[in-house]
Coordinates of C-alpha atoms in Angstrom, one line a residue:
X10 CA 7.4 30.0 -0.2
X11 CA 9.7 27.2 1.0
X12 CA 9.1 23.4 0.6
X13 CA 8.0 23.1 4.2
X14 CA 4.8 25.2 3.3
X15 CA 1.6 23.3 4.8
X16 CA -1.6 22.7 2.9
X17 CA -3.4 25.0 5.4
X18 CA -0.4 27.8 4.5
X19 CA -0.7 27.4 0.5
X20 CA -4.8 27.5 1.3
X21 CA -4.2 30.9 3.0
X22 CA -2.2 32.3 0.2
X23 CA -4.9 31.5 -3.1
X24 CA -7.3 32.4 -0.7
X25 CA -6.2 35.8 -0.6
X26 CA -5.7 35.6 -4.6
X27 CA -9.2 34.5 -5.5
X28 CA -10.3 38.4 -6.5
X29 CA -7.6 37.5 -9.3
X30 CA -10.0 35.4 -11.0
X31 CA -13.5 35.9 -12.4
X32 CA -16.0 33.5 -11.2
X33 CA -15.8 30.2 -13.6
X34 CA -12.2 30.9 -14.2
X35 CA -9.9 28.3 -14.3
X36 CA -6.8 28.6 -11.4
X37 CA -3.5 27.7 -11.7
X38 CA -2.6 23.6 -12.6
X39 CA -1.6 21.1 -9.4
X40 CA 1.6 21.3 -11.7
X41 CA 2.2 25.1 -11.6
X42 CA 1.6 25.1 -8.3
X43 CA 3.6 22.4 -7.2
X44 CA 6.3 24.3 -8.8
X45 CA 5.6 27.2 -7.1
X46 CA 5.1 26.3 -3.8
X47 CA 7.9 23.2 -3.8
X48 CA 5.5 20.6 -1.9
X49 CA 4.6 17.2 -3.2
X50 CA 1.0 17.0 -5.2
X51 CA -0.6 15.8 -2.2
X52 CA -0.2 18.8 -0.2
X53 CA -1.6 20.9 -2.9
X54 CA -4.3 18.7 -3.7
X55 CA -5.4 19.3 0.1
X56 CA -5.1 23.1 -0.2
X57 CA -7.5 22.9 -3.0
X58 CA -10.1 20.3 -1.1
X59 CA -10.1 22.7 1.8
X60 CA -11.0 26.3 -0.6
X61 CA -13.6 23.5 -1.6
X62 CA -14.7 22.7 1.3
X63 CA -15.4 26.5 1.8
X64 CA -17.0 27.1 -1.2
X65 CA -14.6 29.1 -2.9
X66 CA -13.6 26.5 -5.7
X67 CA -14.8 24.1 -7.9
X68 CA -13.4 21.1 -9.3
X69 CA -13.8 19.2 -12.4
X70 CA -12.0 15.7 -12.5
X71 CA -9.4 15.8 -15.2
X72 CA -9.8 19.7 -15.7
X73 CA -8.9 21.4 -13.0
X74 CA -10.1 24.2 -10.2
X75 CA -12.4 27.1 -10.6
X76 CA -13.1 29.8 -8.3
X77 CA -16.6 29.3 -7.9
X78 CA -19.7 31.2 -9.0
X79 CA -20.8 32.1 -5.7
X80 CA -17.5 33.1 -3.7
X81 CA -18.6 33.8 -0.4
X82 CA -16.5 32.4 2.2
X83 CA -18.5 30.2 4.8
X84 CA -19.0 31.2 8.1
X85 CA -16.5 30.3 10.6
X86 CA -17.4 27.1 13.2
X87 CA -15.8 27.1 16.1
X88 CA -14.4 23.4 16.5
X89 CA -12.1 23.7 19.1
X90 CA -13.9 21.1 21.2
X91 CA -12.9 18.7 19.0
X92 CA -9.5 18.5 19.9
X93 CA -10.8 16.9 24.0
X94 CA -13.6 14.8 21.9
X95 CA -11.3 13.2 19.8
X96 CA -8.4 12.4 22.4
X97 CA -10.5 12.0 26.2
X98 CA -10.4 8.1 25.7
X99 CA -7.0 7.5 26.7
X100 CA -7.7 9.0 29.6
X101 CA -11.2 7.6 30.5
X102 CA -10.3 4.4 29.2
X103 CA -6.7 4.0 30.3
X104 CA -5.4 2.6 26.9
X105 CA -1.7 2.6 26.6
X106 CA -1.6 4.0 23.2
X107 CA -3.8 6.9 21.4
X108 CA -5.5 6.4 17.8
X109 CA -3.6 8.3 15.4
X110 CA -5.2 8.5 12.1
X111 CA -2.4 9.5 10.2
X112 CA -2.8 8.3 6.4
X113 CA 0.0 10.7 4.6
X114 CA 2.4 7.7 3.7
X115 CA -0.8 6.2 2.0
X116 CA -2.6 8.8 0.2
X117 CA 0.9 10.2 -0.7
X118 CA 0.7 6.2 -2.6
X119 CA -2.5 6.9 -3.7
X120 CA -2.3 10.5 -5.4
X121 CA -2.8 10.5 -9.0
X122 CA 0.5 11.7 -10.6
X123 CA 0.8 15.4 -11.9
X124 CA 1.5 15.1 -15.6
X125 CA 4.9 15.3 -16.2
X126 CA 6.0 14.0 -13.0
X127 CA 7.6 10.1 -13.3
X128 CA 6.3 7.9 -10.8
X129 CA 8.4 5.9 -9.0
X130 CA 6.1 6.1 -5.7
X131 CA 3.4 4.5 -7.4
X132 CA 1.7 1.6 -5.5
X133 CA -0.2 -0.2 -8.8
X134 CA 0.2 -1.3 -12.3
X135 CA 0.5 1.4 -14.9
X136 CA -2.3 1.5 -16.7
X137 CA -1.1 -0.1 -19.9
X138 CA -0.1 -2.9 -17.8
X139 CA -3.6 -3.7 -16.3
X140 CA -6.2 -6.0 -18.1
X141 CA -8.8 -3.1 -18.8
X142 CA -10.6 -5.5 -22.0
X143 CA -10.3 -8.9 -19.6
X144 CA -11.6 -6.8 -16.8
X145 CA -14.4 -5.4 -19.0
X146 CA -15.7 -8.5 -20.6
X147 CA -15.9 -9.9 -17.1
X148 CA -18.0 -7.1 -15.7
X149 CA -20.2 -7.5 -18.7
X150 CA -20.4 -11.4 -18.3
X151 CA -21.2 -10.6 -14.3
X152 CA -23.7 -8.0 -15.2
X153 CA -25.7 -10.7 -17.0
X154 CA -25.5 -13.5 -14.4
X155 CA -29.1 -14.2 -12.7
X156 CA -29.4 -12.4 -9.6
X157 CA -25.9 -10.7 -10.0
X158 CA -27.8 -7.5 -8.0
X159 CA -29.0 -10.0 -4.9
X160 CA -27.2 -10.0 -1.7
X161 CA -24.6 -12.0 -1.6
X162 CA -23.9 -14.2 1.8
X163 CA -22.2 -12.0 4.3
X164 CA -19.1 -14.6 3.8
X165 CA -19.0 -14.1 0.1
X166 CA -20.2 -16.2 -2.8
X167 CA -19.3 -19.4 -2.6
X168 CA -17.4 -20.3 -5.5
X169 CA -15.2 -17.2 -5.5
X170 CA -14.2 -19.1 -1.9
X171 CA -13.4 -21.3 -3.4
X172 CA -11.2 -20.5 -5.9
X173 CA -9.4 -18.8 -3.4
X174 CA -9.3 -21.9 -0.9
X175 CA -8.0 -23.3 -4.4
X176 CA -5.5 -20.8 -5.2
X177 CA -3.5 -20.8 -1.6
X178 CA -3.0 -24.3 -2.1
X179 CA -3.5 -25.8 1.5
X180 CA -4.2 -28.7 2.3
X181 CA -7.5 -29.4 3.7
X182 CA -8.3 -25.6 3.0
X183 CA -11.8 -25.2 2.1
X184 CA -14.6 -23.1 1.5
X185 CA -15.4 -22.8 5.1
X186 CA -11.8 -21.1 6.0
X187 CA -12.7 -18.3 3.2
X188 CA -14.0 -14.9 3.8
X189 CA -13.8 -12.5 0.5
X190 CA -13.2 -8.8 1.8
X191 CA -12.9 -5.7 0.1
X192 CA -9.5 -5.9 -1.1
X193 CA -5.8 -6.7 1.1
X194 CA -6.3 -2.8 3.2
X195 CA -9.7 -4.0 4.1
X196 CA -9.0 -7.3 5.3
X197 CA -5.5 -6.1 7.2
X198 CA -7.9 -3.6 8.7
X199 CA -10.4 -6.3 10.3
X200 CA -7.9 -9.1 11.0
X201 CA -5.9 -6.6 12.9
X202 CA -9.0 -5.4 14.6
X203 CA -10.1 -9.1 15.4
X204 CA -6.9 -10.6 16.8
X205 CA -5.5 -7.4 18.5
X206 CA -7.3 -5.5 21.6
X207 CA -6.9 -1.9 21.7
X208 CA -3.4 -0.4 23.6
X209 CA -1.8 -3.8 23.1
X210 CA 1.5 -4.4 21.3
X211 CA 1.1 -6.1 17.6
X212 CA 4.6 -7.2 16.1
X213 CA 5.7 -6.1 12.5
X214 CA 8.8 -6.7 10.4
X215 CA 11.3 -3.4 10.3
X216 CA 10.9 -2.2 7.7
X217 CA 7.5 -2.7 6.9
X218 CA 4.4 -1.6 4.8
X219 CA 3.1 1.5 5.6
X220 CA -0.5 1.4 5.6
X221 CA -0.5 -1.9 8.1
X222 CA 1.0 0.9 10.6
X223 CA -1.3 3.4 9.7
X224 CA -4.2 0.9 10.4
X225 CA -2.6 -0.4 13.7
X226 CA -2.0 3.2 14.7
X227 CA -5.6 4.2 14.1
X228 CA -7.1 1.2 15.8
X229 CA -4.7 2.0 19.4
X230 CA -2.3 -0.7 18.9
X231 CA 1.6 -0.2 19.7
X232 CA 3.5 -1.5 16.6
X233 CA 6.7 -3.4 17.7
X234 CA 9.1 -3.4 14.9
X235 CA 11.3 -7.0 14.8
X236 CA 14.8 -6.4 12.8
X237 CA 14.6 -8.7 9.2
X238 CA 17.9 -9.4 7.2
X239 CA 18.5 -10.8 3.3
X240 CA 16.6 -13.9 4.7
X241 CA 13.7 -12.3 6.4
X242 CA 12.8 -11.5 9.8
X243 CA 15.1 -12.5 12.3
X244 CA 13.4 -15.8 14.2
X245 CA 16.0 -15.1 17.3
X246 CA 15.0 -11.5 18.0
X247 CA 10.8 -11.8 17.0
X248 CA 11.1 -14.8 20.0
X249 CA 12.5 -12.0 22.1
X250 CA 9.9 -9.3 20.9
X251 CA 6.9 -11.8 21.9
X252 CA 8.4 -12.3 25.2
X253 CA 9.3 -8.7 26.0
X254 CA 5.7 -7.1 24.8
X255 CA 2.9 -10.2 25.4
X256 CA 1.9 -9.3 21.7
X257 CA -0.4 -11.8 20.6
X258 CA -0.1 -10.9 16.7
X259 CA 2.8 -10.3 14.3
X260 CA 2.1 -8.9 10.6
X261 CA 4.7 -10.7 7.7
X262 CA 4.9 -10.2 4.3
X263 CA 7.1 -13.2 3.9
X264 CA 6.8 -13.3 -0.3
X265 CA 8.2 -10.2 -2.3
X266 CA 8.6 -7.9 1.3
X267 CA 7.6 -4.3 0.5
X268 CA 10.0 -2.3 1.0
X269 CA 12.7 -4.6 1.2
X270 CA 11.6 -7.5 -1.8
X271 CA 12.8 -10.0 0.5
X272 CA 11.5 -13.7 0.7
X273 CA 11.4 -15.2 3.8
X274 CA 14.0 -18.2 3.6
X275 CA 13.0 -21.7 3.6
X276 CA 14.6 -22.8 7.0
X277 CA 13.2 -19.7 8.7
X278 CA 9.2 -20.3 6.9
X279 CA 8.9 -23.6 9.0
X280 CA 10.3 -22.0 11.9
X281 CA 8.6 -18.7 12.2
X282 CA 5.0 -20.6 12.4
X283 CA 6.5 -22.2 15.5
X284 CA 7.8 -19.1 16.8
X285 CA 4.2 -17.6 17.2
X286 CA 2.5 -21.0 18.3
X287 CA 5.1 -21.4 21.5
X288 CA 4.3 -17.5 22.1
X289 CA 0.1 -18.4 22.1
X290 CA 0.0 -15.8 19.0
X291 CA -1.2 -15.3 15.7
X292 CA 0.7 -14.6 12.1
X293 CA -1.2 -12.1 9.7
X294 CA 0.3 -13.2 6.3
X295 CA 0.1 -10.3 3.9
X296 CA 0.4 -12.5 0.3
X297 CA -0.3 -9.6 -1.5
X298 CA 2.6 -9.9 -4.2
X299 CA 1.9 -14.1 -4.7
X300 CA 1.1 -13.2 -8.2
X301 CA 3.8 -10.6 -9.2
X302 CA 6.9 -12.6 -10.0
X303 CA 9.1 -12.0 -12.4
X304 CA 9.1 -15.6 -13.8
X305 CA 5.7 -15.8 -14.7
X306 CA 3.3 -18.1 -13.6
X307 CA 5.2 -20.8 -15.1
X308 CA 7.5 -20.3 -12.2
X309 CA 4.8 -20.1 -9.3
X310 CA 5.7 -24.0 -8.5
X311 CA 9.3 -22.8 -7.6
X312 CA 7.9 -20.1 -5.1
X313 CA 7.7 -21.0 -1.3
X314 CA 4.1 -22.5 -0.4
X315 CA 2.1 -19.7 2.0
X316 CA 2.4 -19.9 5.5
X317 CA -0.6 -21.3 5.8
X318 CA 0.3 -23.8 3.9
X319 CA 2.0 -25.3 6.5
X320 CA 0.5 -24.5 9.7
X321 CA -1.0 -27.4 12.1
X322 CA -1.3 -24.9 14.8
X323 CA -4.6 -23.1 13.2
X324 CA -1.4 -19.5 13.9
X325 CA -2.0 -18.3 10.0
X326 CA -4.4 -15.8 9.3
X327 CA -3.6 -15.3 5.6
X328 CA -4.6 -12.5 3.2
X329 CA -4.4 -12.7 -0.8
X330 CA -5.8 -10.0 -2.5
X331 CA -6.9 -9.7 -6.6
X332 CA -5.8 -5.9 -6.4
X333 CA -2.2 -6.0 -6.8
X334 CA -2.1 -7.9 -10.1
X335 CA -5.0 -6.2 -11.8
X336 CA -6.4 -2.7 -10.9
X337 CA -6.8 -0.9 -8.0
X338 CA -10.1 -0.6 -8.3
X339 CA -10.5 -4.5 -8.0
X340 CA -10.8 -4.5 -4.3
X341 CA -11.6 -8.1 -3.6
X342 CA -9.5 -10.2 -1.3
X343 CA -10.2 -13.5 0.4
X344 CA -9.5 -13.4 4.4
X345 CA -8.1 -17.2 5.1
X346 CA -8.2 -19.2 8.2
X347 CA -8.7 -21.8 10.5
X348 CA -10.6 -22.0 13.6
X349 CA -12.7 -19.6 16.0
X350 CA -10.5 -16.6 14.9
X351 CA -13.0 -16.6 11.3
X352 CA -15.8 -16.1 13.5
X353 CA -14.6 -13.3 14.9
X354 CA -12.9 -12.1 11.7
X355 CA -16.6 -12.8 10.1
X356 CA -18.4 -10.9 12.8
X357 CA -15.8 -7.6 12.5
X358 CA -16.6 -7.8 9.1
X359 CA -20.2 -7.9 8.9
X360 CA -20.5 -5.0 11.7
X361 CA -18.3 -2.8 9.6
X362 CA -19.1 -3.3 6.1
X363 CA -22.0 -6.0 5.8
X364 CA -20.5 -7.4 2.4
X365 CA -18.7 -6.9 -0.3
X366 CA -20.8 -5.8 -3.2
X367 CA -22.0 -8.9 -5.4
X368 CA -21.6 -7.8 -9.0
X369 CA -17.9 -7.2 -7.6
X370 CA -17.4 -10.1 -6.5
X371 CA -19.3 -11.9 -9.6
X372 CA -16.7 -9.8 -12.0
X373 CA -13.4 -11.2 -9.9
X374 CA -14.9 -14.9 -10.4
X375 CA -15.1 -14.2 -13.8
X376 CA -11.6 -12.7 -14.3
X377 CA -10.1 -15.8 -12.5
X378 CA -11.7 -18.3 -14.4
X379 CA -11.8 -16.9 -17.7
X380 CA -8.5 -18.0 -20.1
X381 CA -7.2 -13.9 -19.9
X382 CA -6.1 -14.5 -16.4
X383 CA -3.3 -16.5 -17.2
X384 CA -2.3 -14.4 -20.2
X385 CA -2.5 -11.3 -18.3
X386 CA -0.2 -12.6 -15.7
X387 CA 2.3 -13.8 -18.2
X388 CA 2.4 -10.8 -19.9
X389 CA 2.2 -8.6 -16.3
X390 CA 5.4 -10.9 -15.3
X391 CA 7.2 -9.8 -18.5
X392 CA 6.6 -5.9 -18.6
X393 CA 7.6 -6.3 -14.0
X394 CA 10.9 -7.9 -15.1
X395 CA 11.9 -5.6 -17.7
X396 CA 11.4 -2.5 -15.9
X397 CA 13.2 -3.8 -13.1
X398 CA 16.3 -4.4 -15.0
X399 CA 15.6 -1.1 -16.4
X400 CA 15.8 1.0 -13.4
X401 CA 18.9 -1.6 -12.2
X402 CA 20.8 -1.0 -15.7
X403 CA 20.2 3.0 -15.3
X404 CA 20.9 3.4 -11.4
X405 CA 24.0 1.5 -12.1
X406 CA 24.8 3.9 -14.7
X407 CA 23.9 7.2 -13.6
X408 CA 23.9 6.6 -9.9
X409 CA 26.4 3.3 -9.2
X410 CA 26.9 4.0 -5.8
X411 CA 23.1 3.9 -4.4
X412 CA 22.9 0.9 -7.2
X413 CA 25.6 -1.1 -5.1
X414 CA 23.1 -0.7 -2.0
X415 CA 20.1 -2.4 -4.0
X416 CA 19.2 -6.7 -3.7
X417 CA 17.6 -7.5 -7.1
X418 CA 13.8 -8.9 -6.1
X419 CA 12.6 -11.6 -8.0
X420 CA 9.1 -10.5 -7.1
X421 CA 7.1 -7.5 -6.8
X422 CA 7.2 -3.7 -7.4
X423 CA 9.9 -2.0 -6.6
X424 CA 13.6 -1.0 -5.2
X425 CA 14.9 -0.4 -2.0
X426 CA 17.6 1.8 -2.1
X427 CA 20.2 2.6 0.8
X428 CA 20.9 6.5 1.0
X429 CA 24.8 7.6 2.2
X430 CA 24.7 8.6 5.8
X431 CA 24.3 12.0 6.0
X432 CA 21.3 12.4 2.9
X433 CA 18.0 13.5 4.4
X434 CA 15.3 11.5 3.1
X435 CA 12.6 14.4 3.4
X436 CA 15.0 17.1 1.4
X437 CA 16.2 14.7 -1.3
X438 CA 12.0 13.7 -2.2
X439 CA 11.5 17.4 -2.4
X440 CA 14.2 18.1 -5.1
X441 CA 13.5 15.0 -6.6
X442 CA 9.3 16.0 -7.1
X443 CA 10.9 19.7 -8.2
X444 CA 13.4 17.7 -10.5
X445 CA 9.9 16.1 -12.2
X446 CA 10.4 12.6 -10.6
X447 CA 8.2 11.6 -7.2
X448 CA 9.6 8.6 -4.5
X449 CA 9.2 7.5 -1.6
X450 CA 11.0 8.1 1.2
X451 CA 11.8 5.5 3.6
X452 CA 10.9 6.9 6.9
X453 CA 7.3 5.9 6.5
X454 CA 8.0 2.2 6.9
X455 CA 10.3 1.8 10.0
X456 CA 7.8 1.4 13.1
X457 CA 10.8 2.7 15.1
X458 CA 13.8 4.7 14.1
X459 CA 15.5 3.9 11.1
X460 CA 19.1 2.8 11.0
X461 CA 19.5 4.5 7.8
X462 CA 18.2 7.0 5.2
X463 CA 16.4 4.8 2.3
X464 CA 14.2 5.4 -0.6
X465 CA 11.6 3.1 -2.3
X466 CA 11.7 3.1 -5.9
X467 CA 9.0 1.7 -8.0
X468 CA 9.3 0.5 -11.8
X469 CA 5.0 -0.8 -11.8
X470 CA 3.9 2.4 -12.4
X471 CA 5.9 3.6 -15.7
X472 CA 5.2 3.4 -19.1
X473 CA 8.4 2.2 -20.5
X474 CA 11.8 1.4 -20.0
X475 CA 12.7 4.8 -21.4
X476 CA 10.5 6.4 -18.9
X477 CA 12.6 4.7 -16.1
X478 CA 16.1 6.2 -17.4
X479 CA 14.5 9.6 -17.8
X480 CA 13.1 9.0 -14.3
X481 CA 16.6 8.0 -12.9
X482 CA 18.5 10.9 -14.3
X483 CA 16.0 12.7 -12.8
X484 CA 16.9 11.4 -9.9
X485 CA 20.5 11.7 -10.2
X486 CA 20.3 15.3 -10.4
X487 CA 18.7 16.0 -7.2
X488 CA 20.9 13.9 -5.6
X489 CA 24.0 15.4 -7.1
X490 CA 22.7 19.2 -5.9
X491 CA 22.0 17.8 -2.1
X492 CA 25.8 16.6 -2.3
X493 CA 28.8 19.1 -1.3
X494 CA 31.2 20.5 -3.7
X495 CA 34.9 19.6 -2.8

């Protein structure tokens, strides 16, 4: 079976091998059958969900599948229906653009690596890098505060508010501007849905992240990339975009850019926030990275303040999140504003999730206040820097000519790497996963058509330096067996 096998396909095919297998019996790894099939793990992790689904497996976290004890397919269901259900509203409504719920480029961020595989797709810390005893103690601490089981105000308690108000740095930011949300995907989703109507245009930087598209998508918006360069987006042409569309919102990640690592230059910070106030419109800061530098937190006084740090127009709507620097399962962020647009925000909020559990929120305050913050972020900053110059050393090693394409970040996760013309994207991730090494591809983040085959290499997600130069030569190969002989 070829690498453009579907889920559904794969499905199909153990289906019909289940009689193989006794009931209880253990079926082949993720592993084996990546290898066999030639898909990424995601695809055959949804193979698997969907014999499931039907019944005809089992699965044990960390163990595997088994065909299950009773292997009677379920009967079919005819959902056809469905199909007009799901996609009437354009019509009825009129809106200009339908919801597409399209969450690959996420979950593909999300899967758990197959052993053996090196991932440099990953979206988090490896877990040697993430303060699993701080993290603990401060669970334990929260479990023990008085009413640590209560609900918690709808706006989230208020000295984790504050420390957030605290953190940004604003001046005359308070509690009051402060909503704490369940991590940065959570609040992306409700500012979006708060400062954008359905069918209308909301701006984003080109490229961009790709799970602010998938929300935007999924919600009915039209995302409207606006061209960036080594200083950030460009002011001139995101004047032009407001203008051309009406959009009323434009979504920046000005610090540590994901894909790109780029920080928005000094000259262009000032000017950007006066770019959306003469257009009427609002700037959703994404600060998700604030806290991933390379230079430690030592260095945090040399970064560029937040936008909304220097906004007398009320345009910011910033997002910080705890997730990034900790653990992905840490999913508290704080939702920063000023004026009538955190009422909304609050009231999205409330509708969609009520809160964000307490003892959660009780656990973050007691990270961020406790003397392991700091140390974890020093020593986070240290093991970031070293594997970045680790994958820089090796790719200029084993693969100079994509190496000459890549801009050092100071900040962040990861590489962005400029393909040669002519190198499909798509092919080159699927010999790289066969070759044992999983990245990104960089069609997922352009809104519009790329200009040119990238890939996004991440260095978070690796145990060791030596990891990253086994991943690289991993790499190396697949690209050399995609290039012609001469």
């Amino acid at each position: 079976m070829n690498r453009g096998s579907s889920s559904m396909a794969i499905a199909e095919t153990l289906r019909r091998e289940l009689d193989q297998y006794s009931p209880g019996e253990k079926l082949p790894s993720s592993r084996a059958l990546v290898e066999r099939f030639g898909v990424s793990p995601v695809t055959v992790s949804q193979a698997i969900a969907a014999l499931a689904g039907e019944g005809l497996v089992t699965t044990r976290p960390g163990a595997g599948a088994f065909r299950a004890a009773q292997g009677v397919r379920a009967p079919a269901v005819d959902t056809s229906w469905q199909q007009i259900a799901l996609n009437a509203e354009e019509q009825q409504y009129g809106e200009r653009a339908p919801r597409v719920v399209d969450a690959t480029g996420v979950i593909a961020n999300l899967a758990a690596p197959v052993p053996g595989v090196i991932p440099f797709n990953g979206g988090y810390l490896h877990p040697s890098l993430q303060p699993d005893q701080a993290l603990a103690a401060a669970l334990g601490r929260a479990a023990r505060r008085p009413g640590a089981w209560e609900r918690p105000p709808v706006e989230g308690l208020p000295d984790l508010r504050s420390w957030f108000a605290r953190d940004v740095g604003a001046a005359g930011l308070a509690t009051a501007n402060v909503l704490i949300s369940g991590g940065g995907q959570a609040a992306l989703t409700t500012a979006l849905h708060a400062l954008v109507p359905p069918g209308s245009a909301v701006l984003v930087e080109s490229p961009t992240y790709p799970g602010a598209l998938a929300i935007a998508r999924a919600a009915g918006l039209r995302p409207i990339p606006v061209p960036m360069d080594d200083d950030g987006v460009r002011l001139d042409l995101l004047a032009d975009a407001f203008a051309a569309t009406g959009a009323r919102a434009f979504y920046s990640q000005p610090l540590f850019h994901n894909p790109t690592g780029v920080t928005l230059s000094t000259d262009r910070r000032h000017r950007l926030v006066q770019v959306a106030q003469s257009a009427g419109a609002f700037v959703l800061e994404d600060d998700y990275a604030r806290r991933l530098g390379h230079g430690g937190p030592a260095d945090d006084r040399h970064l560029p303040a937040p936008l909304v740090a220097d906004d007398p127009y009320g345009v910011v709507v910033h997002i910080r999140s705890l997730t990034k620097p900790t653990s992905p399962s840490l999913r508290v962020a704080g939702l920063i504003g000023r004026g009538p647009v955190m009422e909304r925000i609050r009231a999205i909020q409330v509708v969609s999730g009520f809160f964000v559990p307490r003892p959660l929120q009780e656990a973050a305050l007691e990270l961020v206040s406790a003397p392991a913050w700091l140390r974890h972020l020093r020593s986070a900053s240290a093991a970031l820097r070293e594997r970045r110059e680790a994958m820089i050393t090796s790719l200029r090693r084993r693969l100079p000519d994509l190496a000459a394409t890549v801009r050092a970040p100071v900040g962040g996760y990861h590489l962005w790497v400029r393909l040669p013309d002519g190198m499909e994207e798509t092919a080159l991730t699927a010999v790289a996963l066969h070759a044992g090494v999983a990245v990104s591809p960089g069609r997922p983040y352009f809104a519009g058509e790329p200009l040119a085959p990238h890939l996004r290499l991440s260095f978070a997600d690796t145990s060791d330096p030596g990891e990253i130069d086994e991943g690289v030569r991993r790499l190396a190969n697949a690209v050399a067996s995609l290039q012609p002989v001469d």
